[in-house]
mmCIF file of C-alpha atoms and ligand atoms in Angstrom:
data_model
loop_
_atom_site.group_PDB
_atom_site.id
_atom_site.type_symbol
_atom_site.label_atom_id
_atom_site.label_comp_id
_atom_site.label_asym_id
_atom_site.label_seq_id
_atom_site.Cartn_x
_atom_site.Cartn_y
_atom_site.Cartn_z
ATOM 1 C CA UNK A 1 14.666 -206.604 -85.251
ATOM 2 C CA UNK A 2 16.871 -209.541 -83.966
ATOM 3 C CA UNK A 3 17.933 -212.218 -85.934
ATOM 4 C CA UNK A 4 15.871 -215.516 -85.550
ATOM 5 C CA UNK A 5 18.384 -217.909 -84.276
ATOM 6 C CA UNK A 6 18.850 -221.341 -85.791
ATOM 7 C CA UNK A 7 17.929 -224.623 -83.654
ATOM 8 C CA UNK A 8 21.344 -226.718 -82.399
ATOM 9 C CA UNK A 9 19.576 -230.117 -83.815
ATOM 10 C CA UNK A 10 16.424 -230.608 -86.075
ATOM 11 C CA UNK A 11 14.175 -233.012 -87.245
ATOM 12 C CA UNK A 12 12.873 -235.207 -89.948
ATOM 13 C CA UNK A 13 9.433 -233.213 -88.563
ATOM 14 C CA UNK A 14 11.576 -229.740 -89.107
ATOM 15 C CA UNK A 15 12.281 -230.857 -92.768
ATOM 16 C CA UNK A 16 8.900 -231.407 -93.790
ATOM 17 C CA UNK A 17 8.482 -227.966 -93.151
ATOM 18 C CA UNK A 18 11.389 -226.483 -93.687
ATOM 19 C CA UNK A 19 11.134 -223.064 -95.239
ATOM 20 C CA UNK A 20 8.624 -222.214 -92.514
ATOM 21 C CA UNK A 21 10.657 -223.650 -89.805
ATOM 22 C CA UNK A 22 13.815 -221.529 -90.910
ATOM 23 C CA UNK A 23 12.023 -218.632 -91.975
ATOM 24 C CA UNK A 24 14.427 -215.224 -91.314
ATOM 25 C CA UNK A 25 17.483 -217.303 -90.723
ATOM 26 C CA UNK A 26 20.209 -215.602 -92.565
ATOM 27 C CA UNK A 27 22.461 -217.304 -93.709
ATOM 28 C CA UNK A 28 20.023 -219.650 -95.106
ATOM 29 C CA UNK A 29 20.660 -223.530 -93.889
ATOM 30 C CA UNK A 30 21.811 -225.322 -96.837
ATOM 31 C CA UNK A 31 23.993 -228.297 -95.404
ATOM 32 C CA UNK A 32 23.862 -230.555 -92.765
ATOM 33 C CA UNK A 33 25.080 -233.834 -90.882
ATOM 34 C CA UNK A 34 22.744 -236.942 -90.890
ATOM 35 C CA UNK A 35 23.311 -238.757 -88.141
ATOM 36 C CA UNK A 36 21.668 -241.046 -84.973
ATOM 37 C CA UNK A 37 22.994 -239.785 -82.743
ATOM 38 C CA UNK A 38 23.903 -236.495 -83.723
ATOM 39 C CA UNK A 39 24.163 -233.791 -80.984
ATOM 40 C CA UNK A 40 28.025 -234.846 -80.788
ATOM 41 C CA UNK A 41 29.088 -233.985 -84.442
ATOM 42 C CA UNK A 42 31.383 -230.533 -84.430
ATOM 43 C CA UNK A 43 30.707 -230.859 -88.170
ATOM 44 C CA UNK A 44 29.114 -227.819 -88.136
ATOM 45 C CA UNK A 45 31.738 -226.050 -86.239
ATOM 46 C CA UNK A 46 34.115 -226.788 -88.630
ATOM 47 C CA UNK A 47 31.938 -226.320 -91.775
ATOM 48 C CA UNK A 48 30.415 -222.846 -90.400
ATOM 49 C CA UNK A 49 34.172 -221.689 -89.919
ATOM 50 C CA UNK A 50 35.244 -223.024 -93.572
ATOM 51 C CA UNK A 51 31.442 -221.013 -95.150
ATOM 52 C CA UNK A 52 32.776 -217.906 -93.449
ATOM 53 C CA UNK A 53 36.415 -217.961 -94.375
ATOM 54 C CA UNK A 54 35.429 -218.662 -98.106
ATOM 55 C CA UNK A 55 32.524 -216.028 -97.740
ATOM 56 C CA UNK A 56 29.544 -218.322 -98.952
ATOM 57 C CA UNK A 57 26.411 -217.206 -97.682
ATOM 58 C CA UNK A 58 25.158 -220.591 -96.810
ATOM 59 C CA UNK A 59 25.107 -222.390 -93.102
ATOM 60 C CA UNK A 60 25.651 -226.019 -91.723
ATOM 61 C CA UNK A 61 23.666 -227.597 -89.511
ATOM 62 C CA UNK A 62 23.076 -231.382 -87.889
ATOM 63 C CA UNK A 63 19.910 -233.477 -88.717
ATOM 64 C CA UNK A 64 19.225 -236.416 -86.064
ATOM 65 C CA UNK A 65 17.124 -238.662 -88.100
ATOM 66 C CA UNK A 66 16.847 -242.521 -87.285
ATOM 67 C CA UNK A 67 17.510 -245.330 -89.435
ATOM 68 C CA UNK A 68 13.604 -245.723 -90.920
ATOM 69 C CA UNK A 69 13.207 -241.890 -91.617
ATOM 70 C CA UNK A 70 16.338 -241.584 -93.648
ATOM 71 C CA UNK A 71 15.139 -242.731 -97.181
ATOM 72 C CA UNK A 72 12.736 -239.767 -96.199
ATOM 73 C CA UNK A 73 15.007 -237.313 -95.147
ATOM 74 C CA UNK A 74 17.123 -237.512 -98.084
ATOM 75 C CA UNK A 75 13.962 -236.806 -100.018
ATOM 76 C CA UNK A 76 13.637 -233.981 -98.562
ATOM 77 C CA UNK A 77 16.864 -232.893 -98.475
ATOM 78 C CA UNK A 78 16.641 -232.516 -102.613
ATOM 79 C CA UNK A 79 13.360 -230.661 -102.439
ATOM 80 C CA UNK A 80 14.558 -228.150 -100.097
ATOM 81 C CA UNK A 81 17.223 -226.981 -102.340
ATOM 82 C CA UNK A 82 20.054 -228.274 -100.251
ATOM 83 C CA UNK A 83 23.963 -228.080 -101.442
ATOM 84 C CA UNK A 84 24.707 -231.252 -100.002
ATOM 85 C CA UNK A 85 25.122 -233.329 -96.897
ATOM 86 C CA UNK A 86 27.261 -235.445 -94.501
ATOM 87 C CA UNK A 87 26.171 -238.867 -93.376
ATOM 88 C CA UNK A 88 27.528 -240.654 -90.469
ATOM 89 C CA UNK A 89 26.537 -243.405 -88.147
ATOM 90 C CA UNK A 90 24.920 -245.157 -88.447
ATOM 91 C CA UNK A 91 23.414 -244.270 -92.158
ATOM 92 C CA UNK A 92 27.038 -244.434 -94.035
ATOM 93 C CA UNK A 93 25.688 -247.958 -95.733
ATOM 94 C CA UNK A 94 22.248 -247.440 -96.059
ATOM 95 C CA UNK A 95 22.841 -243.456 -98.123
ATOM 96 C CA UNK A 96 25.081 -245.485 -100.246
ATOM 97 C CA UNK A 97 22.030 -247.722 -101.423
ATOM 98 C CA UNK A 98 19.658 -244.140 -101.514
ATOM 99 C CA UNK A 99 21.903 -242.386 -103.997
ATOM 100 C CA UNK A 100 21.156 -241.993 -107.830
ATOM 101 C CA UNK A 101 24.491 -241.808 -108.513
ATOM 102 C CA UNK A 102 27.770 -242.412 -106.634
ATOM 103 C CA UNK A 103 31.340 -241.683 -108.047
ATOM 104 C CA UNK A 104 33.881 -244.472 -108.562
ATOM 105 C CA UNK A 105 35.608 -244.522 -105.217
ATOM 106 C CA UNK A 106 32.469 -244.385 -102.807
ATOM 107 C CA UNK A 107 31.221 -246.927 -105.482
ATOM 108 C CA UNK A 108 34.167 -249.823 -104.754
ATOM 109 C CA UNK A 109 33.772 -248.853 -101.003
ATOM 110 C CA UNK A 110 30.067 -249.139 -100.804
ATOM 111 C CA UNK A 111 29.105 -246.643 -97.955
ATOM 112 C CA UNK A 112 28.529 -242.952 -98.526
ATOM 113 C CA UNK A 113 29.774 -239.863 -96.222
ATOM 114 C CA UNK A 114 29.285 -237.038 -98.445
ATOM 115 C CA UNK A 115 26.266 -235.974 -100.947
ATOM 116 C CA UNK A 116 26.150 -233.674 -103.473
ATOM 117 C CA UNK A 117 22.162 -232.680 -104.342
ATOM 118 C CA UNK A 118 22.940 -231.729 -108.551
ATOM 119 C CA UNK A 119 19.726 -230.848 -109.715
ATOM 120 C CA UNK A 120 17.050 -233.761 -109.108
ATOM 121 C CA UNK A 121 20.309 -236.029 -108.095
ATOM 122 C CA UNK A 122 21.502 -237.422 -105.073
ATOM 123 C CA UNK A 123 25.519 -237.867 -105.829
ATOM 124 C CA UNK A 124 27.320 -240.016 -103.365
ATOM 125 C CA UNK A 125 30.974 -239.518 -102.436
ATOM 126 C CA UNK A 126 33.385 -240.894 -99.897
ATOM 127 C CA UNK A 127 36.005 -238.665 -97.678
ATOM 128 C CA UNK A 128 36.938 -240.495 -94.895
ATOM 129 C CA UNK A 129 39.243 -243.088 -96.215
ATOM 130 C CA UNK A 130 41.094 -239.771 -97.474
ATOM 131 C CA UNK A 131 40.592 -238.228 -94.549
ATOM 132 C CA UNK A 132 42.216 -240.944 -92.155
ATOM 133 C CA UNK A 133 45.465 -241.059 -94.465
ATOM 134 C CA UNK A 134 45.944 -237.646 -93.806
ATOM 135 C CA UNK A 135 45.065 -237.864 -90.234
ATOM 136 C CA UNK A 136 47.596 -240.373 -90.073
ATOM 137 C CA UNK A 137 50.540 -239.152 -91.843
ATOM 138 C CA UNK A 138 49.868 -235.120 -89.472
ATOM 139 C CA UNK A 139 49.474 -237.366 -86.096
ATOM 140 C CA UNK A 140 52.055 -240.129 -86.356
ATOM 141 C CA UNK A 141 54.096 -238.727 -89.542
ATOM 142 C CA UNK A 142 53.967 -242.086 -91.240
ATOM 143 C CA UNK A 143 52.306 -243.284 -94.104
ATOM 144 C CA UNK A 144 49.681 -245.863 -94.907
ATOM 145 C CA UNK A 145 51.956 -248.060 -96.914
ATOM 146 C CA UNK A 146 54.581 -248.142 -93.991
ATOM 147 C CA UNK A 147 52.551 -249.512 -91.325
ATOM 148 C CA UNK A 148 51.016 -253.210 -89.954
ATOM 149 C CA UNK A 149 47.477 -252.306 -89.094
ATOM 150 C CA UNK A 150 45.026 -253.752 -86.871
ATOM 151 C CA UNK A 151 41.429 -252.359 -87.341
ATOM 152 C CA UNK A 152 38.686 -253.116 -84.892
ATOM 153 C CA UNK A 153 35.284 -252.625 -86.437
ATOM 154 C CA UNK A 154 33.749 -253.620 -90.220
ATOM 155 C CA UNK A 155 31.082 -250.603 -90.405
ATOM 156 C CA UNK A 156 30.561 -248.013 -92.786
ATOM 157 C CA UNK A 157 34.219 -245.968 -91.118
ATOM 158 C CA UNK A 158 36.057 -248.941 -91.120
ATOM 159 C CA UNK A 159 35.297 -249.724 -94.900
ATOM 160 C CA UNK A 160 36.250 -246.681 -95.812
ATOM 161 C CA UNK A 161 39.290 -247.033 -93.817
ATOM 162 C CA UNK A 162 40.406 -250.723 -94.989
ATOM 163 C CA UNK A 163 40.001 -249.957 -98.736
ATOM 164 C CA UNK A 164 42.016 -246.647 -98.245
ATOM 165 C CA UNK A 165 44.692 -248.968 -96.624
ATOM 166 C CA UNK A 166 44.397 -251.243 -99.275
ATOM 167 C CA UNK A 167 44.610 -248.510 -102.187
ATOM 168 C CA UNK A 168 47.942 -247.098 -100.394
ATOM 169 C CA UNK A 169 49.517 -250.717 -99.866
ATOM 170 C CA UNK A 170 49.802 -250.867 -96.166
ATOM 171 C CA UNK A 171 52.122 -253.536 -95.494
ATOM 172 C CA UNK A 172 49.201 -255.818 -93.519
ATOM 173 C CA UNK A 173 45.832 -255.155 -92.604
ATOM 174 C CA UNK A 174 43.763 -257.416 -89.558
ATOM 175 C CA UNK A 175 40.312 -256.260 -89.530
ATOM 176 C CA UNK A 176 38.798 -257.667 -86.146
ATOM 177 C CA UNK A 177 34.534 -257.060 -85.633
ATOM 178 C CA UNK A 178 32.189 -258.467 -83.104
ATOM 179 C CA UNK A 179 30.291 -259.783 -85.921
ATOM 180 C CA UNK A 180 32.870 -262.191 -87.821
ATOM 181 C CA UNK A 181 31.188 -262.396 -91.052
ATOM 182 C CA UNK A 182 31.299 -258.414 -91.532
ATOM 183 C CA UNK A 183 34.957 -258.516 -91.067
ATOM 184 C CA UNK A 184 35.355 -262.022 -93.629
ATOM 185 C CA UNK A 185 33.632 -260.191 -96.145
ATOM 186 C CA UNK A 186 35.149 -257.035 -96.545
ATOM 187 C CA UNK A 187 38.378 -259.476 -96.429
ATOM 188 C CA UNK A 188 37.078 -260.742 -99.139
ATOM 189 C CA UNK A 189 36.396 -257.779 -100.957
ATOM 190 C CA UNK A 190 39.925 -256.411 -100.319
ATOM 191 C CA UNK A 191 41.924 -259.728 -101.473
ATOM 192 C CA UNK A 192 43.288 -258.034 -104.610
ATOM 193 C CA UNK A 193 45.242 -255.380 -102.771
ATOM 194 C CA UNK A 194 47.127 -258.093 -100.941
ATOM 195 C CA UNK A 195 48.213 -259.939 -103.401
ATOM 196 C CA UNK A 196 51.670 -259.114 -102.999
ATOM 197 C CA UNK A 197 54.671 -260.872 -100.075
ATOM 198 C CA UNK A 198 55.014 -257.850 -98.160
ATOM 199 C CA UNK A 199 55.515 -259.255 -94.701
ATOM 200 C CA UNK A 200 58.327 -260.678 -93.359
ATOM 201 C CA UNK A 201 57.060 -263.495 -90.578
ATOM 202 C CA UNK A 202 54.274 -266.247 -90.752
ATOM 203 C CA UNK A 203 51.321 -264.115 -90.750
ATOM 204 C CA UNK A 204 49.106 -263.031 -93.043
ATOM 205 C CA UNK A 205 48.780 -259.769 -94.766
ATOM 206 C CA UNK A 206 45.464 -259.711 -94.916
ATOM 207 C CA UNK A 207 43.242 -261.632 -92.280
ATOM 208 C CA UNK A 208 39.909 -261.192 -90.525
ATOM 209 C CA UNK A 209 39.682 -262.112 -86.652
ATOM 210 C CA UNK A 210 37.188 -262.133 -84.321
ATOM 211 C CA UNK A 211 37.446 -259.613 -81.221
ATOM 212 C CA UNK A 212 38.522 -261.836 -77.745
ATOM 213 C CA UNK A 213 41.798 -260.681 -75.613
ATOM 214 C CA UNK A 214 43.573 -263.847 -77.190
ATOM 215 C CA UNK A 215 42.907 -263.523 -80.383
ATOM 216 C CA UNK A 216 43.672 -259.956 -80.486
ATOM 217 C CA UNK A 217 46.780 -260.325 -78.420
ATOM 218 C CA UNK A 218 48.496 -262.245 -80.652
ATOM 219 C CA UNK A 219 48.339 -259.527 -83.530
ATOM 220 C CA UNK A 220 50.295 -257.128 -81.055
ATOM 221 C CA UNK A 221 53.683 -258.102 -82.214
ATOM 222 C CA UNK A 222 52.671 -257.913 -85.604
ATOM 223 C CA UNK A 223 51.276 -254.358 -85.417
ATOM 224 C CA UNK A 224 51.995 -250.876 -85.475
ATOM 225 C CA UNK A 225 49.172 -249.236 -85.741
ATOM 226 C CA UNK A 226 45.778 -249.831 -83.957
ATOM 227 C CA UNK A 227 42.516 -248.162 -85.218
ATOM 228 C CA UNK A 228 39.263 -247.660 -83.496
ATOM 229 C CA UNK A 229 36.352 -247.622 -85.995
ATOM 230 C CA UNK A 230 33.506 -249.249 -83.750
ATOM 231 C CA UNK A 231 30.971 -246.792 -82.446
ATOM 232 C CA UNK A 232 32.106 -247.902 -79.247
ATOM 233 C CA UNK A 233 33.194 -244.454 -76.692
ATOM 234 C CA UNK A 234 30.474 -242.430 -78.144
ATOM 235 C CA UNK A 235 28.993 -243.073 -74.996
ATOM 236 C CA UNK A 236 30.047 -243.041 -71.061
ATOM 237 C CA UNK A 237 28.753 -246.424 -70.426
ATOM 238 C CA UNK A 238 31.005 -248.412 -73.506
ATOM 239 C CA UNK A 239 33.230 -251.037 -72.719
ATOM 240 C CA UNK A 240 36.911 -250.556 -74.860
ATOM 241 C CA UNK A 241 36.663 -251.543 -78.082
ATOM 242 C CA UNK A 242 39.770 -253.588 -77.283
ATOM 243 C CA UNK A 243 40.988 -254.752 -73.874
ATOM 244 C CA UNK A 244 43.507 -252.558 -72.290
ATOM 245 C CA UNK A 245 45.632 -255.097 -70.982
ATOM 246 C CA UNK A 246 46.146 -255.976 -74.775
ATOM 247 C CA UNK A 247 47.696 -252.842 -75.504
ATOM 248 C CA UNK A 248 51.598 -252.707 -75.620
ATOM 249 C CA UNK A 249 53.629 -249.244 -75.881
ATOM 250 C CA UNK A 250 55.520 -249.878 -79.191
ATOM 251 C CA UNK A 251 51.452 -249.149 -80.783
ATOM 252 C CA UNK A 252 50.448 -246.472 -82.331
ATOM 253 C CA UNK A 253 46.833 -246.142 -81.413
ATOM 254 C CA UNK A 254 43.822 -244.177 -83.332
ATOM 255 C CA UNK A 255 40.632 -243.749 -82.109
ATOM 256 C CA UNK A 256 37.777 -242.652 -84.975
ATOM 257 C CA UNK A 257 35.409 -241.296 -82.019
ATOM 258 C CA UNK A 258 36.148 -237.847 -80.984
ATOM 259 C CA UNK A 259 33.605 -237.079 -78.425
ATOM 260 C CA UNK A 260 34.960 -237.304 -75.887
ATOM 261 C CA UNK A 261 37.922 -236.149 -75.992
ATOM 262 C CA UNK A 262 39.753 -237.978 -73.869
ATOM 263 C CA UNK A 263 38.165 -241.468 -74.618
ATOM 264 C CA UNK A 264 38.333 -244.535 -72.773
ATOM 265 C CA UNK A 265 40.512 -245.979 -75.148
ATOM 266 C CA UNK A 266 42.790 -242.956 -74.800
ATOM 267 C CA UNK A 267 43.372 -243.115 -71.780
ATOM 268 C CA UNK A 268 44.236 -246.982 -71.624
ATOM 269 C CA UNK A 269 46.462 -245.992 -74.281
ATOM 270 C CA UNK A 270 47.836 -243.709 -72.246
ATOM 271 C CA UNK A 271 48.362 -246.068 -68.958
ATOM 272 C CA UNK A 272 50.245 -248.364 -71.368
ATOM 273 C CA UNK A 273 52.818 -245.532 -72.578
ATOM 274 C CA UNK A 274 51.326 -246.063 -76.556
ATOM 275 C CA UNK A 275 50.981 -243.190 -78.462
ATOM 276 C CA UNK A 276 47.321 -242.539 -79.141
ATOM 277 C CA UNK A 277 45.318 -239.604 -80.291
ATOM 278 C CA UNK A 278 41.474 -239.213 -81.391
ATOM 279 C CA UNK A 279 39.743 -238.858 -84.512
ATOM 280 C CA UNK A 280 39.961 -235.158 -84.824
ATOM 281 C CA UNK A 281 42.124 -234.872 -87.169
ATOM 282 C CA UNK A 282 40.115 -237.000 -89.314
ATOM 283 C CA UNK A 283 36.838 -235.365 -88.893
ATOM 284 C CA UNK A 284 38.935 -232.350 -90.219
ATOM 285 C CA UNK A 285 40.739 -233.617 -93.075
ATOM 286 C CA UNK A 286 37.568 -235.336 -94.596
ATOM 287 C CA UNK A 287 34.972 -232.593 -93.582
ATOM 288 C CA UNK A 288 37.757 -230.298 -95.723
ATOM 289 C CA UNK A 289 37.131 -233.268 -98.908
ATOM 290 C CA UNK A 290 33.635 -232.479 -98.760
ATOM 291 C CA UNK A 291 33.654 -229.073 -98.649
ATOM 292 C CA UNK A 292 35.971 -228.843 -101.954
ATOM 293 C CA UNK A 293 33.338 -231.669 -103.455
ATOM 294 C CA UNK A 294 30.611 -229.225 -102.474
ATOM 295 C CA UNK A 295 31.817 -225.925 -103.676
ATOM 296 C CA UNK A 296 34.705 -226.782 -106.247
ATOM 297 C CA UNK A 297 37.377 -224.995 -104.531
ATOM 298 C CA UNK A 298 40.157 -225.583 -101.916
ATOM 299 C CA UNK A 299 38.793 -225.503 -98.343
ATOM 300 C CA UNK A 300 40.650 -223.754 -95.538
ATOM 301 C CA UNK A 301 41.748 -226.403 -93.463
ATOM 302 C CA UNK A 302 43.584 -223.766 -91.275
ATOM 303 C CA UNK A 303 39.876 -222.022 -90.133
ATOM 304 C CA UNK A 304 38.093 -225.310 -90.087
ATOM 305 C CA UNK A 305 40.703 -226.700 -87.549
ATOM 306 C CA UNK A 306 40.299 -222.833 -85.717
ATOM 307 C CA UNK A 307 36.212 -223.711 -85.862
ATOM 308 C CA UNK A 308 36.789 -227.626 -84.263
ATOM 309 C CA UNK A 309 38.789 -225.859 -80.939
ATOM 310 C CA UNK A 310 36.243 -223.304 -80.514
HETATM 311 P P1 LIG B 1 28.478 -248.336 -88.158
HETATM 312 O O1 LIG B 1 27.196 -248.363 -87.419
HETATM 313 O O2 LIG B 1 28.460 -248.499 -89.644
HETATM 314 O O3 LIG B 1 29.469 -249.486 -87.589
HETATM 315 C C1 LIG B 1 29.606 -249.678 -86.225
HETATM 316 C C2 LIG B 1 30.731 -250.635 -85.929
HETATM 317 O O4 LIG B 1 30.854 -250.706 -84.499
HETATM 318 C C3 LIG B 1 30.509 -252.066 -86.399
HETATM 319 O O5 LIG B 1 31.748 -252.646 -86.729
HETATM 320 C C4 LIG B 1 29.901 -252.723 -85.171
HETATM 321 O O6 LIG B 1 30.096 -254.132 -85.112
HETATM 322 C C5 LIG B 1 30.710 -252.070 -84.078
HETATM 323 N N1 LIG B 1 30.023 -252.123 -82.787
HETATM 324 C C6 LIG B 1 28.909 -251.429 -82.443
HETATM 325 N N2 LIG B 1 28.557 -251.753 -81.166
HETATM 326 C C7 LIG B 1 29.473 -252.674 -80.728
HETATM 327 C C8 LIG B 1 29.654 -253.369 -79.491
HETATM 328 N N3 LIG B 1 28.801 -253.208 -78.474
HETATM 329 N N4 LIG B 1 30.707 -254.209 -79.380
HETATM 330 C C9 LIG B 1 31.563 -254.373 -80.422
HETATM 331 N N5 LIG B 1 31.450 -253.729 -81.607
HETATM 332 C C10 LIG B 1 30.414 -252.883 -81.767
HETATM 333 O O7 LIG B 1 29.184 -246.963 -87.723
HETATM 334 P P2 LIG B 1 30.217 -246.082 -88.552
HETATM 335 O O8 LIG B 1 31.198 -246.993 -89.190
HETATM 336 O O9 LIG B 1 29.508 -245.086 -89.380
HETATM 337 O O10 LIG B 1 30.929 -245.255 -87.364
HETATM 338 C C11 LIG B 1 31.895 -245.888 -86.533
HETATM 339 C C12 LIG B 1 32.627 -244.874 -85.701
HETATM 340 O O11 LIG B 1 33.331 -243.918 -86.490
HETATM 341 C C13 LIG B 1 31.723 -244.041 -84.796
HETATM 342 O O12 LIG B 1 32.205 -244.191 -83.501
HETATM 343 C C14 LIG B 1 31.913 -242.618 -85.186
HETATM 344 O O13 LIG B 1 31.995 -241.788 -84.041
HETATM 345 C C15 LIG B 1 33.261 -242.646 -85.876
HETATM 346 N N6 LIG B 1 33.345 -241.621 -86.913
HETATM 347 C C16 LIG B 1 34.448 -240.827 -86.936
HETATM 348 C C17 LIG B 1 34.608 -239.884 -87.904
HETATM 349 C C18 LIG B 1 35.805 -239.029 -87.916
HETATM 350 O O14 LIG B 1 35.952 -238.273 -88.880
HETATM 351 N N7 LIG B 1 36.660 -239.095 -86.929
HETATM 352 C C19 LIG B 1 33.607 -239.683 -88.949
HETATM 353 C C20 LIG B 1 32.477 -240.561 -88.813
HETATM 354 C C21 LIG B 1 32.366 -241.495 -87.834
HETATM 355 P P3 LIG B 1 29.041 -255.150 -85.788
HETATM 356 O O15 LIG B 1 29.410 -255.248 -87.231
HETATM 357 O O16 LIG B 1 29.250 -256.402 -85.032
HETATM 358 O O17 LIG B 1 27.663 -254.547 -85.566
#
């Protein structure tokens, strides 16, 4: 008899009846991306390849649930004996207030990527700040600590990504956000990794801006690195997170959204002769965190990156 094929997406509807729903699909679904939207992620690319490389009979798929069904679909999540999940946008802040228990670092950061379902628990964890380090040291060969940093956005990515910045020491962090009290708060919050005279010049190391062509222009000269971590590219229709014109080619230039490819912002980049690249790399290097939170052993990064070109 042939083997019932799993659905690409499913449901909050699909949970509620789960073991019905996936009835005869081997390897039994046991993981999953939460997300709104979802039909993007390659999360499951990369997870499938990393199940099958390590030989655990389990399989990843993507959940689209919206913002009021996720309380809900975490719920259910528990009851239907799932490992664990992946939460992305935009649920990051919102799992991190649904969790029974989070571990220290997702705790200081306050947003939630990765759960682990122990028993009647929903554990929280956060891989992406990791997971952009990485990305940035294998894309750019630099480190965190090295580098001026401008980051455009103040969600549940960009959190991750400030206090990993802050952790390592970078030598100045901007964070720029449409909405300016996001981005004076998490300044806030981050104040005690700055404390420090790293820079040489009058500017701050630690500063939160708002997001016009001025403003943003004059943190150019001040910055190496420029990171992407609005949901803005996902789609078609986006305007650039930041104005092309504003770009210079000394900049280093990271985009978190992956799909496309080739994203608007790349391909200003690209006009401007900046080095740029998208957020690939991190999708990989955290989705490999999570996996080794999940399962307790090393994940292969070399078959997960094989599963994201597929
Ligand atoms: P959130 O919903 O938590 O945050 C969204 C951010 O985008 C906020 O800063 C928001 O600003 C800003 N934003 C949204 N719309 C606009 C707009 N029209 N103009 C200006 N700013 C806007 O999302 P996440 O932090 O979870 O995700 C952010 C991005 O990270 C997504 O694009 C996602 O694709 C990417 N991502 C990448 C991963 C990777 O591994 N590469 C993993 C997960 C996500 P405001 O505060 O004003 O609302």
């Amino acid at each position: 008899m042939k083997r019932k094929q799993p659905n690409d997406v499913y449901t909050l509807a699909d949970l509620r009846n789960w073991s019905d729903i996936t009835h005869g699909i081997k390897p039994p679904i046991r993981l999953a991306v939460i997300g709104d939207p979802v039909a993007h992620s390659l999360s499951p690319a990369m997870q499938n390849a990393a199940l099958r490389e390590e030989q655990i009979d389990l399989q990843y798929t993507k959940l689209h649930v919206r913002a009021e069904e996720l309380e809900d679909a975490l719920a259910l999540i528990r009851e239907n004996n799932f490992v664990g999940a992946n939460v992305t946008v935009p649920h990051k802040q919102r799992a991190f207030a649904l969790m029974d228990e989070c571990d220290r670092h997702a705790a200081d950061v306050g947003v939630v990527n990765t759960i682990v379902v122990r028993g009647q628990k929903l554990i929280g964890f956060n891989t992406d700040g990791i997971g952009f380090a990485r990305a940035i040291r294998e894309e750019f060969s630099v480190d965190l600590k090295d580098l001026r940093i401008l980051l455009v956005g103040a969600g549940g990515v960009a959190r991750a990504i400030a206090f990993e910045c802050g952790k390592q020491g970078c030598e100045r962090l901007v964070i720029a956000n449409r909405t300016a009290d996001r981005a004076a708060d998490l300044v806030q919050q981050l104040q005690k990794f700055f404390v420090g005279p790293k820079v040489l010049g009058p500017v701050s190391r630690l500063q939160a801006i708002g997001l016009s062509d001025s403003t943003l222009r004059g943190q150019i000269p001040h910055t190496d690195l420029v990171v992407n971590a609005t949901s803005l590219g996902l789609e078609h229709s986006d305007p650039l997170p930041i104005g092309g014109h504003v770009l210079e080619p000394h900049l280093m230039i990271y985009d978190t959204v992956y799909s496309p490819r080739r994203t608007r912002l790349l391909l200003a980049a690209e006009q401007t002769g900046a080095r740029a690249t998208n957020g690939l790399s991190m999708l990989l290097h955290q989705g490999a965190r999570s996996f080794e939170i999940w399962f307790d052993r090393e994940a292969s990064v070399s078959a997960m990156r094989v599963g994201l070109q597929a």
